[in-house]
Amino acid sequence: MAIIGQGYVGLTVSAFAAEFFEVVGFDNNSMVVDMLNQGQSHIEGVESSDLKKWISAGRYKATTRGQDIADADIAVIAVPTPLTRDRIPDLAFIEAACRTIGTHIEKSILVINESTSYPGTLRDFIRPTIEKYSETPVVHRYAISPERVDPGRGDFNQKNTPRLYAGLSPEASKQTRDFYSKFCDHLVEVSSPEVAEAAKLFENTFRQVNIALVNEFAQIAHALGISVYETLDAANTKPYGFMKFTPSAGVGGHCIPVDPTYLAAVAEEHGAPATFIRRANEVNLEMSEYIVRRVAADNGGNLQGKTVLVVGVAYKPNVADVRETAAELVIGHLRNQGAVVSWHDDVVSRWKGESSAPLEGADITVVVTKHDSVDEKRILSSAPYVFDTTGKIRGAKGL
Ligand SMILES: NC(=O)c1ccc[n+]([C@@H]2O[C@H](COP(=O)([O-])OP(=O)(O)OC[C@H]3O[C@@H](n4cnc5c(N)ncnc54)[C@H](O)[C@@H]3O)[C@@H](O)[C@H]2O)c1
């Protein structure tokens, strides 16, 4: 089988699939491909030792050469689906993946999309694009199975996370079920690819909206002079009808800041309002500015010339992923206020041409992400004033 894209999603699926199939991992990043072929994983949750095992058993190889996927019976698409500069869905990576499949696979195969996109992508974009690039008229089977992997998470993985799927034909659905049932325990078929695509977007929109709600509530609680954390714990004693979300500097990663905008864009295209989704995105983006205002207010209203250490620039704990990280916005607002900013993150180490700074000697420390490996006491002694946006550090100021 061929897996197009060897990032968080594609490599994770490759590692599970290699137990049952001969996997060719196609990626257009030659550095990633070289590393993978040396048995070095760049993704949390995929062990280099497993990769080496599959490589020496002849079950896995990575490649940048399109012709290496020509023999595949199944192709899985796992490429980025970002937003354009104008914040509209950008399907350029999917289009390129379709071109690779269309140009190199001449026989009829099963094509499964795992990339997140708006309802209609499989039917109205992927199928016609592959057909457009196919030199010989070939009829593939098409299915969607949106990925739900949560990188860095130990309790849920490919095996025990229920997986949605739907084919464009009953045959595609059946073959998709046969494929995933080899390494996934819970498969849930839905009536159309559009339902599966919409469900994936709604799952992440649900998170974005609830995170925005709790971020707004953190600001209300502060204005009222009550603890947001104690209030949330109190509400959480209700055994039904409540789900606890915690405040933060904002949302990051490839999914939660992006997927709701896919849903809003397709909604508006169809004349349906997406006001709530749009506003949630704004509230989350505004959190960084609110936090910097709070830090400045606690420090004489002025951050000019103060040394500020931002702890944790990854978008969430225990991963090295900095995509759409709220730390970038926090650092930007601090610098706009004249603060001299450095950052500490021993999981990320290097970012935007800068290196992780020692965890000591600042006037102010702002914790954006707390990795397990970072000692709480060292954070508290790194500056006379510590503002913790995570709610995990006792003794620090916070939301
Ligand atoms: N990361 C997650 O936690 C997660 C979870 C669920 C769903 N998703 C979705 O899965 C998709 C992939 O996300 P990801 O996190 O794996 O991205 P990623 O950036 O980690 O990996 C994508 C890989 O695809 C490669 N690539 C880009 N264009 C290519 C092309 N034309 N041909 C071959 N390779 C190409 C890149 O070099 C990269 O290695 C996205 O739609 C994302 O929204 C991600």
Coordinates of C-alpha atoms in Angstrom, one line a residue, residues 5 32 38 40 122 127 131 161 176 257 279 306 373 396:
G5 CA 2.4 12.1 3.3
V32 CA 12.1 13.4 6.0
Q38 CA 17.5 5.3 8.3
Q40 CA 14.6 7.5 12.5
L122 CA -13.8 13.2 -1.7
R127 CA -12.2 11.8 -7.4
E131 CA -9.3 11.2 -12.9
T161 CA -10.0 5.0 18.8
T176 CA -12.2 0.2 3.6
P257 CA -7.5 26.6 14.8
R279 CA -16.5 34.4 17.0
K306 CA 11.7 43.9 31.1
S373 CA 9.8 17.2 31.7
A396 CA 2.1 31.2 40.3

